[in-house]
mmCIF file of C-alpha atoms and ligand atoms in Angstrom:
data_model
loop_
_atom_site.group_PDB
_atom_site.id
_atom_site.type_symbol
_atom_site.label_atom_id
_atom_site.label_comp_id
_atom_site.label_asym_id
_atom_site.label_seq_id
_atom_site.Cartn_x
_atom_site.Cartn_y
_atom_site.Cartn_z
ATOM 1 C CA MET L 36 127.800 98.937 90.545
ATOM 2 C CA ASN L 37 129.721 102.375 91.213
ATOM 3 C CA ILE L 38 132.878 101.824 93.235
ATOM 4 C CA THR L 39 132.773 103.285 96.671
ATOM 5 C CA PRO L 40 133.300 107.343 96.341
ATOM 6 C CA LEU L 41 135.633 106.500 99.523
ATOM 7 C CA ASP L 42 138.140 105.047 96.998
ATOM 8 C CA PRO L 43 139.255 107.852 94.467
ATOM 9 C CA TRP L 44 138.985 110.213 97.934
ATOM 10 C CA ILE L 45 141.230 108.307 99.679
ATOM 11 C CA LYS L 46 143.591 108.268 96.597
ATOM 12 C CA GLU L 47 143.490 112.105 96.287
ATOM 13 C CA LYS L 48 143.985 112.509 100.265
ATOM 14 C CA THR L 49 147.186 110.083 100.144
ATOM 15 C CA ASN L 50 148.472 111.959 96.772
ATOM 16 C CA GLY L 51 148.763 108.417 95.253
ATOM 17 C CA VAL L 52 151.227 106.998 97.658
ATOM 18 C CA ASP L 53 150.794 103.795 98.558
ATOM 19 C CA LEU L 54 147.979 103.645 101.468
ATOM 20 C CA ARG L 55 149.863 101.574 103.870
ATOM 21 C CA ALA L 56 152.963 103.624 103.397
ATOM 22 C CA TRP L 57 151.021 106.795 103.744
ATOM 23 C CA GLN L 58 149.231 105.207 107.153
ATOM 24 C CA LEU L 59 152.541 104.429 108.670
ATOM 25 C CA SER L 60 154.152 108.185 108.068
ATOM 26 C CA LYS L 61 150.893 109.312 109.379
ATOM 27 C CA LEU L 62 150.790 106.861 112.416
ATOM 28 C CA ASN L 63 154.654 107.966 113.304
ATOM 29 C CA GLU L 64 153.538 111.573 113.110
ATOM 30 C CA THR L 65 150.229 110.863 115.422
ATOM 31 C CA LEU L 66 152.720 109.016 117.909
ATOM 32 C CA ALA L 67 154.869 111.818 118.362
ATOM 33 C CA LEU L 68 152.317 114.307 118.591
ATOM 34 C CA ALA L 69 150.998 111.978 121.533
ATOM 35 C CA ARG L 70 153.986 111.691 123.189
ATOM 36 C CA SER L 71 155.132 115.085 123.250
ATOM 37 C CA LYS L 72 151.742 116.692 123.991
ATOM 38 C CA SER L 73 149.481 114.310 125.883
ATOM 39 C CA ALA L 74 150.353 113.739 129.458
ATOM 40 C CA PHE L 75 148.285 110.406 129.082
ATOM 41 C CA TYR L 76 150.239 109.188 126.084
ATOM 42 C CA LYS L 77 153.657 109.988 127.422
ATOM 43 C CA LYS L 78 153.299 107.611 130.308
ATOM 44 C CA HIS L 79 151.368 105.162 128.328
ATOM 45 C CA PHE L 80 154.360 104.817 125.805
ATOM 46 C CA GLU L 81 156.864 104.635 128.070
ATOM 47 C CA GLY L 82 159.860 102.224 127.100
ATOM 48 C CA LEU L 83 158.397 101.625 123.517
ATOM 49 C CA PRO L 84 159.833 102.759 120.051
ATOM 50 C CA GLU L 85 160.024 106.343 119.074
ATOM 51 C CA THR L 86 159.549 105.219 115.361
ATOM 52 C CA LEU L 87 157.794 102.138 113.836
ATOM 53 C CA THR L 88 159.267 100.731 110.570
ATOM 54 C CA SER L 89 156.193 98.757 109.936
ATOM 55 C CA LEU L 90 152.299 99.272 110.684
ATOM 56 C CA ASP L 91 152.791 95.628 112.432
ATOM 57 C CA ASP L 92 154.867 97.442 115.180
ATOM 58 C CA LEU L 93 151.772 98.957 116.723
ATOM 59 C CA ARG L 94 150.780 95.791 118.159
ATOM 60 C CA GLN L 95 153.491 96.207 120.952
ATOM 61 C CA PHE L 96 151.542 99.636 122.075
ATOM 62 C CA PRO L 97 148.909 99.228 124.915
ATOM 63 C CA ILE L 98 145.071 99.716 124.122
ATOM 64 C CA THR L 99 143.356 102.912 125.378
ATOM 65 C CA THR L 100 140.060 102.127 127.186
ATOM 66 C CA ALA L 101 137.041 104.468 127.500
ATOM 67 C CA GLU L 102 138.028 104.187 131.277
ATOM 68 C CA ASP L 103 141.343 106.112 130.346
ATOM 69 C CA ILE L 104 139.700 108.970 128.857
ATOM 70 C CA ARG L 105 136.752 108.924 131.807
ATOM 71 C CA GLN L 106 139.578 109.556 134.178
ATOM 72 C CA ASN L 107 140.875 112.500 132.851
ATOM 73 C CA PRO L 108 140.067 113.615 129.321
ATOM 74 C CA LEU L 109 142.352 116.485 129.527
ATOM 75 C CA ARG L 110 145.426 114.291 129.732
ATOM 76 C CA PHE L 111 144.733 113.276 126.042
ATOM 77 C CA VAL L 112 144.410 116.959 124.787
ATOM 78 C CA CYS L 113 147.616 117.884 122.401
ATOM 79 C CA VAL L 114 146.785 121.442 121.613
ATOM 80 C CA PRO L 115 146.365 124.744 123.423
ATOM 81 C CA GLN L 116 142.794 124.856 125.064
ATOM 82 C CA GLY L 117 141.973 127.895 122.760
ATOM 83 C CA GLU L 118 142.578 125.595 119.560
ATOM 84 C CA ILE L 119 139.798 123.279 120.876
ATOM 85 C CA GLN L 120 136.557 124.011 118.750
ATOM 86 C CA ARG L 121 134.176 121.560 120.178
ATOM 87 C CA ILE L 122 133.895 119.445 123.293
ATOM 88 C CA VAL L 123 131.597 116.506 123.215
ATOM 89 C CA THR L 124 130.517 115.032 126.470
ATOM 90 C CA LEU L 125 129.410 111.795 126.443
ATOM 91 C CA GLN L 126 127.076 110.057 129.275
ATOM 92 C CA THR L 127 127.991 106.517 129.752
ATOM 93 C CA SER L 128 127.422 103.937 132.509
ATOM 94 C CA GLY L 129 131.193 103.674 133.346
ATOM 95 C CA THR L 130 132.259 102.324 136.725
ATOM 96 C CA THR L 131 133.338 105.902 137.761
ATOM 97 C CA GLY L 132 130.271 107.537 136.655
ATOM 98 C CA GLU L 133 132.450 110.227 135.034
ATOM 99 C CA PRO L 134 131.568 111.273 131.409
ATOM 100 C CA LYS L 135 133.703 110.657 128.785
ATOM 101 C CA ARG L 136 135.030 113.936 126.969
ATOM 102 C CA ILE L 137 136.244 114.323 123.309
ATOM 103 C CA PHE L 138 138.053 117.311 122.195
ATOM 104 C CA PHE L 139 138.187 118.728 118.469
ATOM 105 C CA THR L 140 139.823 121.317 116.852
ATOM 106 C CA ALA L 141 138.605 123.053 113.785
ATOM 107 C CA GLU L 142 140.650 121.144 111.419
ATOM 108 C CA ASP L 143 139.458 117.881 112.884
ATOM 109 C CA GLN L 144 135.966 118.978 112.340
ATOM 110 C CA GLU L 145 136.989 119.725 108.883
ATOM 111 C CA LEU L 146 138.086 116.175 108.549
ATOM 112 C CA THR L 147 134.600 114.903 109.552
ATOM 113 C CA ILE L 148 132.855 117.315 106.979
ATOM 114 C CA ASP L 149 134.622 116.136 104.222
ATOM 115 C CA PHE L 150 134.163 112.353 105.081
ATOM 116 C CA PHE L 151 130.476 112.978 105.597
ATOM 117 C CA GLY L 152 130.295 114.705 102.052
ATOM 118 C CA VAL L 153 132.074 111.822 100.464
ATOM 119 C CA GLY L 154 130.437 109.115 102.508
ATOM 120 C CA MET L 155 126.553 110.526 101.496
ATOM 121 C CA SER L 156 127.703 110.260 97.878
ATOM 122 C CA VAL L 157 127.184 106.670 98.244
ATOM 123 C CA LEU L 158 123.451 107.050 98.686
ATOM 124 C CA THR L 159 122.593 110.278 97.160
ATOM 125 C CA GLU L 160 122.854 112.158 94.048
ATOM 126 C CA PRO L 161 123.280 115.927 93.537
ATOM 127 C CA ASP L 162 119.946 118.044 94.388
ATOM 128 C CA LYS L 163 118.713 115.087 96.347
ATOM 129 C CA ARG L 164 116.703 115.994 99.543
ATOM 130 C CA VAL L 165 118.259 114.749 102.647
ATOM 131 C CA LEU L 166 116.365 114.722 105.968
ATOM 132 C CA ILE L 167 118.353 114.399 108.882
ATOM 133 C CA PHE L 168 117.211 113.113 112.107
ATOM 134 C CA LEU L 169 119.899 113.749 114.297
ATOM 135 C CA PRO L 170 121.057 116.310 116.931
ATOM 136 C CA GLY L 171 122.148 119.654 114.560
ATOM 137 C CA GLU L 172 121.211 122.869 116.578
ATOM 138 C CA THR L 173 124.507 123.006 118.194
ATOM 139 C CA PRO L 174 127.332 124.413 115.541
ATOM 140 C CA GLY L 175 129.796 121.483 115.134
ATOM 141 C CA SER L 176 127.344 118.557 116.195
ATOM 142 C CA VAL L 177 126.776 115.656 113.954
ATOM 143 C CA GLY L 178 123.728 117.025 112.328
ATOM 144 C CA ASP L 179 125.543 120.340 111.732
ATOM 145 C CA LEU L 180 128.688 118.909 110.353
ATOM 146 C CA LEU L 181 126.424 116.584 108.048
ATOM 147 C CA ARG L 182 124.609 119.252 106.655
ATOM 148 C CA MET L 183 127.632 121.104 105.868
ATOM 149 C CA GLY L 184 129.142 117.806 104.242
ATOM 150 C CA LEU L 185 126.179 117.449 102.228
ATOM 151 C CA GLU L 186 126.111 121.314 100.932
ATOM 152 C CA ARG L 187 129.458 121.035 100.087
ATOM 153 C CA LYS L 188 128.547 118.064 97.643
ATOM 154 C CA GLY L 189 125.584 119.830 96.123
ATOM 155 C CA ARG L 190 123.038 117.668 97.996
ATOM 156 C CA LYS L 191 119.788 119.349 99.822
ATOM 157 C CA PRO L 192 120.019 118.893 103.503
ATOM 158 C CA ILE L 193 117.177 119.312 105.928
ATOM 159 C CA PRO L 194 118.245 119.529 109.314
ATOM 160 C CA TYR L 195 115.482 118.328 111.514
ATOM 161 C CA GLY L 196 116.640 116.889 114.926
ATOM 162 C CA MET L 197 115.719 113.905 116.940
ATOM 163 C CA VAL L 198 112.497 112.503 116.362
ATOM 164 C CA LYS L 199 110.068 113.506 119.264
ATOM 165 C CA ASP L 200 106.884 113.409 117.754
ATOM 166 C CA PRO L 201 106.866 110.717 114.877
ATOM 167 C CA PHE L 202 103.586 112.235 113.075
ATOM 168 C CA HIS L 203 105.292 115.674 112.761
ATOM 169 C CA ALA L 204 108.438 114.069 111.401
ATOM 170 C CA LEU L 205 106.278 112.125 108.960
ATOM 171 C CA ASP L 206 104.498 115.451 107.972
ATOM 172 C CA VAL L 207 108.111 117.240 107.277
ATOM 173 C CA MET L 208 109.097 113.955 105.532
ATOM 174 C CA GLU L 209 106.243 114.358 102.889
ATOM 175 C CA SER L 210 106.183 118.008 102.756
ATOM 176 C CA GLN L 211 110.103 118.200 101.998
ATOM 177 C CA GLN L 212 109.543 115.151 99.769
ATOM 178 C CA ALA L 213 112.686 113.664 101.337
ATOM 179 C CA ASP L 214 114.719 111.401 98.953
ATOM 180 C CA CYS L 215 116.730 110.335 101.564
ATOM 181 C CA LEU L 216 116.847 109.670 105.640
ATOM 182 C CA VAL L 217 119.687 109.744 107.845
ATOM 183 C CA GLY L 218 119.135 108.630 111.508
ATOM 184 C CA SER L 219 119.119 105.955 114.330
ATOM 185 C CA PRO L 220 117.583 102.664 113.405
ATOM 186 C CA THR L 221 114.824 102.809 116.100
ATOM 187 C CA GLN L 222 114.000 106.138 115.254
ATOM 188 C CA ILE L 223 113.528 105.538 111.382
ATOM 189 C CA LEU L 224 111.755 102.357 112.396
ATOM 190 C CA SER L 225 109.219 104.345 114.367
ATOM 191 C CA LEU L 226 108.547 106.366 111.167
ATOM 192 C CA ALA L 227 108.297 103.589 108.864
ATOM 193 C CA ARG L 228 105.890 101.653 110.950
ATOM 194 C CA ARG L 229 103.515 104.932 111.081
ATOM 195 C CA TRP L 230 103.990 105.682 107.386
ATOM 196 C CA LYS L 231 100.796 105.957 105.001
ATOM 197 C CA GLN L 232 101.184 104.051 101.330
ATOM 198 C CA LYS L 233 99.848 107.417 99.305
ATOM 199 C CA ASN L 234 102.894 109.365 100.806
ATOM 200 C CA LYS L 235 106.186 109.894 99.060
ATOM 201 C CA ALA L 236 108.973 106.708 100.322
ATOM 202 C CA PRO L 237 112.468 107.804 101.017
ATOM 203 C CA ARG L 238 114.756 105.995 98.151
ATOM 204 C CA THR L 239 117.858 105.549 100.203
ATOM 205 C CA VAL L 240 118.139 105.651 104.184
ATOM 206 C CA LEU L 241 121.402 105.985 106.197
ATOM 207 C CA LEU L 242 121.319 104.303 109.549
ATOM 208 C CA SER L 243 123.898 105.938 111.586
ATOM 209 C CA THR L 244 125.033 103.865 114.959
ATOM 210 C CA ASP L 245 127.528 101.152 115.927
ATOM 211 C CA TYR L 246 125.212 98.453 115.278
ATOM 212 C CA VAL L 247 122.076 98.189 113.141
ATOM 213 C CA PRO L 248 119.867 95.138 113.728
ATOM 214 C CA ALA L 249 119.340 92.995 110.405
ATOM 215 C CA ALA L 250 115.661 92.728 111.436
ATOM 216 C CA ILE L 251 115.101 96.768 111.059
ATOM 217 C CA VAL L 252 117.024 96.837 107.804
ATOM 218 C CA ASN L 253 114.276 94.331 106.458
ATOM 219 C CA VAL L 254 111.569 96.077 107.358
ATOM 220 C CA LEU L 255 112.544 99.518 105.922
ATOM 221 C CA GLU L 256 113.375 97.921 102.740
ATOM 222 C CA SER L 257 110.074 96.063 102.490
ATOM 223 C CA THR L 258 108.095 98.959 103.776
ATOM 224 C CA TRP L 259 109.928 101.661 101.264
ATOM 225 C CA GLY L 260 111.250 99.645 98.846
ATOM 226 C CA CYS L 261 114.217 101.721 99.470
ATOM 227 C CA LYS L 262 118.045 100.783 99.667
ATOM 228 C CA VAL L 263 119.234 100.834 103.404
ATOM 229 C CA PHE L 264 122.895 101.711 103.936
ATOM 230 C CA ASN L 265 124.758 101.452 107.327
ATOM 231 C CA HIS L 266 127.446 103.970 108.557
ATOM 232 C CA TYR L 267 129.704 103.157 111.379
ATOM 233 C CA GLY L 268 130.882 105.931 113.538
ATOM 234 C CA THR L 269 131.097 107.082 117.118
ATOM 235 C CA THR L 270 132.381 110.265 118.315
ATOM 236 C CA GLU L 271 135.914 108.973 119.444
ATOM 237 C CA MET L 272 136.265 108.257 115.546
ATOM 238 C CA GLY L 273 135.377 111.881 114.848
ATOM 239 C CA LEU L 274 131.714 110.816 114.294
ATOM 240 C CA GLY L 275 132.775 109.140 110.992
ATOM 241 C CA GLY L 276 134.530 105.742 110.617
ATOM 242 C CA GLY L 277 133.371 103.916 107.643
ATOM 243 C CA VAL L 278 130.170 103.296 105.260
ATOM 244 C CA GLU L 279 129.046 100.723 103.107
ATOM 245 C CA CYS L 280 128.788 100.624 99.192
ATOM 246 C CA GLU L 281 126.375 99.513 96.915
ATOM 247 C CA ALA L 282 127.516 95.891 97.230
ATOM 248 C CA HIS L 283 126.287 95.961 101.154
ATOM 249 C CA ARG L 284 128.938 93.575 102.084
ATOM 250 C CA GLY L 285 130.475 95.725 104.929
ATOM 251 C CA TYR L 286 131.865 98.927 105.655
ATOM 252 C CA HIS L 287 134.818 100.572 103.605
ATOM 253 C CA LEU L 288 136.613 102.473 106.040
ATOM 254 C CA ARG L 289 137.981 106.006 106.151
ATOM 255 C CA GLU L 290 141.471 104.532 105.701
ATOM 256 C CA ALA L 291 143.463 108.021 105.059
ATOM 257 C CA ASP L 292 142.387 109.285 108.664
ATOM 258 C CA MET L 293 142.128 106.153 110.690
ATOM 259 C CA LEU L 294 143.712 102.574 111.010
ATOM 260 C CA PHE L 295 141.645 100.063 112.104
ATOM 261 C CA GLU L 296 142.431 96.409 113.783
ATOM 262 C CA ILE L 297 140.722 93.639 114.809
ATOM 263 C CA VAL L 298 142.316 92.244 118.086
ATOM 264 C CA ASN L 299 141.747 89.114 120.417
ATOM 265 C CA PRO L 300 139.905 91.021 123.325
ATOM 266 C CA GLU L 301 141.919 89.241 125.724
ATOM 267 C CA THR L 302 145.634 89.925 124.417
ATOM 268 C CA GLY L 303 145.256 92.663 122.084
ATOM 269 C CA GLU L 304 147.280 91.106 119.520
ATOM 270 C CA PRO L 305 145.652 91.620 116.033
ATOM 271 C CA VAL L 306 144.095 88.516 114.618
ATOM 272 C CA PRO L 307 144.440 87.295 110.920
ATOM 273 C CA ASP L 308 141.953 88.789 108.250
ATOM 274 C CA GLY L 309 138.756 86.848 108.069
ATOM 275 C CA GLU L 310 138.809 86.018 111.805
ATOM 276 C CA TYR L 311 136.558 88.016 114.446
ATOM 277 C CA GLY L 312 138.010 90.082 117.012
ATOM 278 C CA GLU L 313 137.299 93.572 118.862
ATOM 279 C CA VAL L 314 137.174 96.548 116.619
ATOM 280 C CA VAL L 315 140.579 98.954 117.665
ATOM 281 C CA PHE L 316 141.370 102.163 115.812
ATOM 282 C CA THR L 317 144.257 104.884 115.896
ATOM 283 C CA THR L 318 143.583 108.183 114.338
ATOM 284 C CA LEU L 319 146.069 109.141 111.871
ATOM 285 C CA THR L 320 144.911 112.757 111.347
ATOM 286 C CA ARG L 321 143.312 114.324 114.562
ATOM 287 C CA ARG L 322 145.491 116.733 116.185
ATOM 288 C CA GLY L 323 143.133 118.091 119.432
ATOM 289 C CA MET L 324 143.145 114.442 120.826
ATOM 290 C CA PRO L 325 144.498 111.932 118.714
ATOM 291 C CA LEU L 326 143.773 108.354 120.171
ATOM 292 C CA VAL L 327 146.102 105.323 119.727
ATOM 293 C CA ARG L 328 144.504 101.718 119.702
ATOM 294 C CA TYR L 329 141.272 102.816 121.087
ATOM 295 C CA ARG L 330 139.166 99.824 122.082
ATOM 296 C CA MET L 331 135.383 100.013 120.846
ATOM 297 C CA GLY L 332 133.952 97.009 122.281
ATOM 298 C CA ASP L 333 132.612 96.008 118.980
ATOM 299 C CA ARG L 334 132.885 92.736 117.502
ATOM 300 C CA SER L 335 133.682 92.254 113.763
ATOM 301 C CA ARG L 336 136.219 91.177 111.059
ATOM 302 C CA PHE L 337 137.972 92.062 108.035
ATOM 303 C CA LEU L 338 136.410 90.322 105.238
ATOM 304 C CA LEU L 339 138.345 88.236 102.770
ATOM 305 C CA GLY L 340 138.423 88.662 99.174
ATOM 306 C CA ASP L 341 137.772 91.891 96.958
ATOM 307 C CA CYS L 342 134.547 93.800 97.122
ATOM 308 C CA PRO L 343 132.289 93.754 94.097
ATOM 309 C CA CYS L 344 132.407 97.367 93.543
ATOM 310 C CA GLY L 345 135.919 97.092 92.717
ATOM 311 C CA THR L 346 137.806 98.769 95.475
ATOM 312 C CA LYS L 347 140.868 97.591 96.842
ATOM 313 C CA LEU L 348 140.157 99.423 100.325
ATOM 314 C CA ARG L 349 139.466 96.794 103.057
ATOM 315 C CA THR L 350 135.786 95.841 103.923
ATOM 316 C CA MET L 351 134.757 95.405 107.465
ATOM 317 C CA GLU L 352 131.876 93.202 108.365
ATOM 318 C CA LYS L 353 128.721 94.861 109.938
ATOM 319 C CA ILE L 354 128.775 95.054 113.508
ATOM 320 C CA ARG L 355 126.892 92.158 114.798
ATOM 321 C CA GLY L 356 127.142 93.140 118.575
ATOM 322 C CA ARG L 357 129.475 94.362 121.413
ATOM 323 C CA PHE L 358 131.371 92.131 123.575
ATOM 324 C CA SER L 359 129.664 93.567 126.347
ATOM 325 C CA GLY L 360 126.108 93.137 125.236
ATOM 326 C CA PHE L 361 125.101 89.644 127.006
ATOM 327 C CA VAL L 362 122.075 88.855 129.061
ATOM 328 C CA ARG L 363 122.093 86.265 131.750
ATOM 329 C CA VAL L 364 119.006 84.515 133.014
ATOM 330 C CA GLY L 365 119.872 81.535 135.119
ATOM 331 C CA ASN L 366 122.364 79.137 133.187
ATOM 332 C CA GLU L 367 121.098 80.632 129.940
ATOM 333 C CA THR L 368 123.065 83.457 128.293
ATOM 334 C CA LEU L 369 121.825 85.404 125.295
ATOM 335 C CA LYS L 370 123.387 88.286 123.303
ATOM 336 C CA LEU L 371 121.332 91.283 123.026
ATOM 337 C CA PRO L 372 121.220 90.879 119.161
ATOM 338 C CA ASP L 373 119.320 87.844 119.774
ATOM 339 C CA PHE L 374 116.961 89.908 121.035
ATOM 340 C CA ASP L 375 116.867 92.558 117.960
ATOM 341 C CA GLU L 376 116.578 89.885 115.608
ATOM 342 C CA ALA L 377 113.643 88.083 117.617
ATOM 343 C CA LEU L 378 111.382 91.150 117.910
ATOM 344 C CA PHE L 379 112.058 93.757 115.465
ATOM 345 C CA PRO L 380 110.308 91.568 112.839
ATOM 346 C CA ILE L 381 107.169 91.865 114.886
ATOM 347 C CA GLN L 382 104.315 93.955 113.277
ATOM 348 C CA GLY L 383 103.891 96.954 115.252
ATOM 349 C CA LEU L 384 106.832 96.850 117.696
ATOM 350 C CA LEU L 385 108.708 100.027 117.904
ATOM 351 C CA ASN L 386 111.436 99.523 120.396
ATOM 352 C CA PHE L 387 112.005 97.391 123.467
ATOM 353 C CA SER L 388 114.412 97.135 126.728
ATOM 354 C CA VAL L 389 115.339 94.278 128.503
ATOM 355 C CA THR L 390 116.324 94.296 132.368
ATOM 356 C CA VAL L 391 117.442 91.419 134.369
ATOM 357 C CA SER L 392 117.037 91.542 137.842
ATOM 358 C CA GLY L 393 117.940 89.142 140.638
ATOM 359 C CA SER L 394 121.431 86.930 140.677
ATOM 360 C CA GLY L 395 122.824 83.607 141.209
ATOM 361 C CA GLY L 396 120.576 81.702 138.904
ATOM 362 C CA ASP L 397 117.601 83.277 140.260
ATOM 363 C CA GLU L 398 117.293 85.846 137.750
ATOM 364 C CA SER L 399 113.954 87.017 136.051
ATOM 365 C CA LEU L 400 113.919 88.906 132.840
ATOM 366 C CA LEU L 401 111.837 92.095 131.957
ATOM 367 C CA VAL L 402 111.161 92.732 128.719
ATOM 368 C CA GLU L 403 109.299 96.107 127.993
ATOM 369 C CA ALA L 404 108.172 96.709 124.199
ATOM 370 C CA LYS L 405 106.776 99.570 123.090
ATOM 371 C CA MET L 406 104.275 98.776 120.374
ATOM 372 C CA LEU L 407 102.342 100.914 117.787
ATOM 373 C CA THR L 408 98.662 100.298 118.947
ATOM 374 C CA ASP L 409 96.949 98.313 121.340
ATOM 375 C CA GLU L 410 95.775 95.551 118.604
ATOM 376 C CA ASP L 411 99.586 94.989 118.289
ATOM 377 C CA SER L 412 100.493 91.476 118.488
ATOM 378 C CA THR L 413 100.989 90.747 122.235
ATOM 379 C CA ARG L 414 101.123 86.972 121.876
ATOM 380 C CA GLU L 415 103.868 87.253 119.209
ATOM 381 C CA VAL L 416 105.922 89.510 121.688
ATOM 382 C CA GLU L 417 105.319 86.878 124.311
ATOM 383 C CA GLN L 418 106.387 83.896 121.543
ATOM 384 C CA ALA L 419 109.485 85.534 120.455
ATOM 385 C CA ILE L 420 110.824 86.247 123.851
ATOM 386 C CA GLU L 421 109.817 82.496 124.962
ATOM 387 C CA SER L 422 111.456 81.124 121.820
ATOM 388 C CA LEU L 423 114.701 82.813 122.910
ATOM 389 C CA PHE L 424 114.982 80.705 126.049
ATOM 390 C CA GLN L 425 114.576 77.031 126.735
ATOM 391 C CA LYS L 426 113.498 76.701 130.346
ATOM 392 C CA ARG L 427 111.753 79.792 130.992
ATOM 393 C CA LYS L 428 108.002 80.599 130.725
ATOM 394 C CA ILE L 429 106.243 84.027 130.801
ATOM 395 C CA ILE L 430 104.549 84.209 134.188
ATOM 396 C CA LYS L 431 103.181 87.701 133.675
ATOM 397 C CA CYS L 432 101.918 89.898 130.648
ATOM 398 C CA TYR L 433 100.531 93.533 131.113
ATOM 399 C CA HIS L 434 100.432 96.505 129.385
ATOM 400 C CA SER L 435 100.030 100.191 129.886
ATOM 401 C CA PRO L 436 99.591 103.149 127.807
ATOM 402 C CA ASN L 437 102.609 105.182 127.061
ATOM 403 C CA GLU L 438 103.135 108.101 124.577
ATOM 404 C CA VAL L 439 100.450 109.247 121.972
ATOM 405 C CA GLY L 440 100.075 106.530 119.649
ATOM 406 C CA SER L 441 101.843 103.955 121.131
ATOM 407 C CA LEU L 442 101.643 101.401 124.268
ATOM 408 C CA LEU L 443 104.067 99.857 126.575
ATOM 409 C CA LYS L 444 103.959 96.046 126.859
ATOM 410 C CA ARG L 445 105.928 94.655 129.828
ATOM 411 C CA VAL L 446 106.598 90.847 129.534
ATOM 412 C CA ILE L 447 108.074 89.051 132.777
ATOM 413 C CA LEU L 448 110.015 85.900 132.126
ATOM 414 C CA ASP L 449 110.643 84.010 135.275
ATOM 415 C CA LYS L 450 111.585 80.310 136.262
ATOM 416 C CA ARG L 451 108.277 78.483 135.849
ATOM 417 C CA GLY L 452 107.276 75.015 133.858
ATOM 418 C CA ASN L 453 104.505 75.050 131.522
ATOM 419 C CA ASP L 454 102.052 74.313 134.023
ATOM 420 C CA GLY L 455 103.021 77.295 135.914
ATOM 421 C CA LYS L 456 104.475 75.791 138.699
ATOM 422 C CA SER L 457 107.810 76.735 140.118
ATOM 423 C CA LEU L 458 110.749 74.473 138.683
HETATM 424 ZN ZN1 ZN B 718 132.378 97.828 98.005
#
């Protein structure tokens, strides 16, 4: 097994200085920059120490939230406007309805390109052809930065963009003889479901998002006989946070550029290694818009023990869900990943959504499942949803044609007994 390429890369970036000592010096630089140039942090850090003597001291600093950014993103910016190369606007369902804006300088983007090139070396060799199913038309977009990172490492990137027509995407996969695919879990799943045995299968796949259902990884690996790697990264992280190594045990993190903590979501206090909590990160090398103790809402933990790949870098367990991702129906509460793991193994299922209506114990649940064809397993979808709930019964199931080559099935779950009477 090869050691993660992040290991030698981080050693080089830190000039052989002990990683924690290097992080501490970068952290102090970041705090000084944020305090002097960001109106938000100037206020946020009032009364807190100027210089930290250990990484542990960071726990006194307050958490930064998505809401803080939404309220006034410009108050985070630490460089003159002219130095901002790219602004990413994230439309989220925040309480204020304001979008989040994240600002990057050219140097900030350079850090991402560098990480992408190194991270992709985990799953590609030089000259291999990498088909990128990520937005890439705009200069500085995620697909564009990935293309540059791959080119620098001698790989052959093929920018594609988001999949709108899966049949077209499959044609390109075949005509380009792609060795590796990069994209979001459900997009890549939609290709695997339609892929024909006679065509070339990719050898590796990188799934890029904050949370990857294990059920989707299983489908891809069994369809293509490929290896699936997870990448953990959000725009706030500068698009890259960490990537799995060949041991597939969890992510090794971009520790020269970022400091990750796992904290108690209630108190913001770090939890001991090995315990679950919420992922919080601090940027160490970004200048446009540094973020200090930014809360992700993702649930994970640092794994104890050494990684079989041989690195001494920390390993973060794969994200298994978000703190906010709960579905409550009556007195039953489920996590969204429960739906993922129950539904994605079903043959022909491409994607689904879950909506709860009603309140105060009188909720009903609507699951809309996008299926490959008409013949596909309606009963299996119903059974999978029913199996998740103990006291609910499906009262209605219907389907309607959706986009070309797929079908939408709607399953409504309500308070009914097995005999169909209201409980
Ligand atoms: Zn490893």
